[in-house]
Amino acid sequence: MSMDRLNAALAADVEQLRTEGRLKPAERVINGYLPPAGARGPRWLVEGRDQEFIRMNSNSFLSLGHIPELMKAADEAAAKFGVGPGAVRFIDGTFTPHTDLEARIAGFLGKPAGKIFNSAYTASLGLALSIQNDKTYWVGDALNHNCIIRAMRVAGVPRANKAIYRHNDIDHLKECLAAIPEGIERVIVIFDGIFSMRGEVAPLAQINEAVAPYREKFKDGLITVVDDSHGVGAFGDTGRGTIEFTGAPADVIMGTFGKAFGVNGGYIAASNELVEAVRQKADTYIYTNPLSVADCAAADKAVELVDSEWGVKRLRYLHERIAQFREGLDELGLESISGPHPVVPLMVRDGDKTRRMVRDFESRGVLVVGLAWPIVPEGDDTIRFQVNASHSEEDIAEVLRVLSEIV
């Protein structure tokens, strides 16, 4: 058969992943949802398992996915415009919900303009493709998300035109800036706002201080770009993410509607000129159909809700549950990385123990994420908990009880 030899080669590639400890397990299939009842939060059903689960592995930090207002907005948009756009944005695939959402997220983040994408990943690729040229230099954090690393590669950034500074190390960032070679006309300093594996915050004020002497040095200037996919919506008193929490601005904000906002899609919020360059040059925007109008309408409603007194109360409740969980870890004498973000890492520091604890959690009705070598460095083996606003006080207490039994 024509595929036989390729199939054999690909099977060997997958087997090599198994040998290296990098093979991903079979995906669990969620096939049911039980709404909150009494003192407990929602429960999830998994195909092939006769059990109800608490999800401590969801990025839906504000738990907006089942809010009636979002579902109503999605239904009404689909009823009016249909379930799919039928074309790319440039060929009459732009509908009112697309432009409404772009205006909404830009206004929420205090930027003149916004542009939406099918995901934050494609937003990152689109940004890099739009602003990279042969005289651009990139400076990034060592723990940046894969979407940033891949964006530089897809945009064709040569090794000589980029530098990586040690994670959150401002002194090393300054060294990288001082070493930018002659002939560079444009500098992009890019970093995660919240580092998703550890829940750590980028020191944005210190980054701004470090880059300040270089902003006028280059012909096209120096800009800061923050991927705040884990920050916007879930972090800061009003959900405006890292810029609000640190009290420091960023020139460009990338993010997602698929985490705290509970829907789907990504965005860039920045100047009118940068957003227009993205619209004109980003392959990941130009050559693909956009988000469905249902996604856009639901995301628009999500941002509207977060930007309200209801949203502030929801964030306050989320932060109370985060504090409850972190206090419980402290009472158990367990190691974590401090911080107020809903991503709470438990530092296990042993790969076999991490894998065993993940299995034990699942057997007791709690879904968590285990991160062991080679996904993380040896000795940094971690269980990543993600606290959501749908978790009740009793849910958090139950997870801590299970943890006390299996640690």
JSON list of C-alpha atoms in Angstrom, two decimals, residues 55 77 120 142 211 297 315 397:
[
{"chain": "A", "resi": 55, "resn": "ARG", "atom": "CA", "xyz": [-11.83, 19.28, 37.66]},
{"chain": "A", "resi": 77, "resn": "ALA", "atom": "CA", "xyz": [-25.89, 35.20, 17.06]},
{"chain": "A", "resi": 120, "resn": "ALA", "atom": "CA", "xyz": [-4.01, 32.82, 21.00]},
{"chain": "A", "resi": 142, "resn": "ALA", "atom": "CA", "xyz": [13.52, 31.45, 28.92]},
{"chain": "A", "resi": 211, "resn": "VAL", "atom": "CA", "xyz": [14.11, 48.61, 28.47]},
{"chain": "A", "resi": 297, "resn": "ALA", "atom": "CA", "xyz": [-20.98, 36.86, 20.74]},
{"chain": "A", "resi": 315, "resn": "LEU", "atom": "CA", "xyz": [-13.06, 37.54, 40.80]},
{"chain": "A", "resi": 397, "resn": "ALA", "atom": "CA", "xyz": [-11.76, 21.17, 51.21]}
]
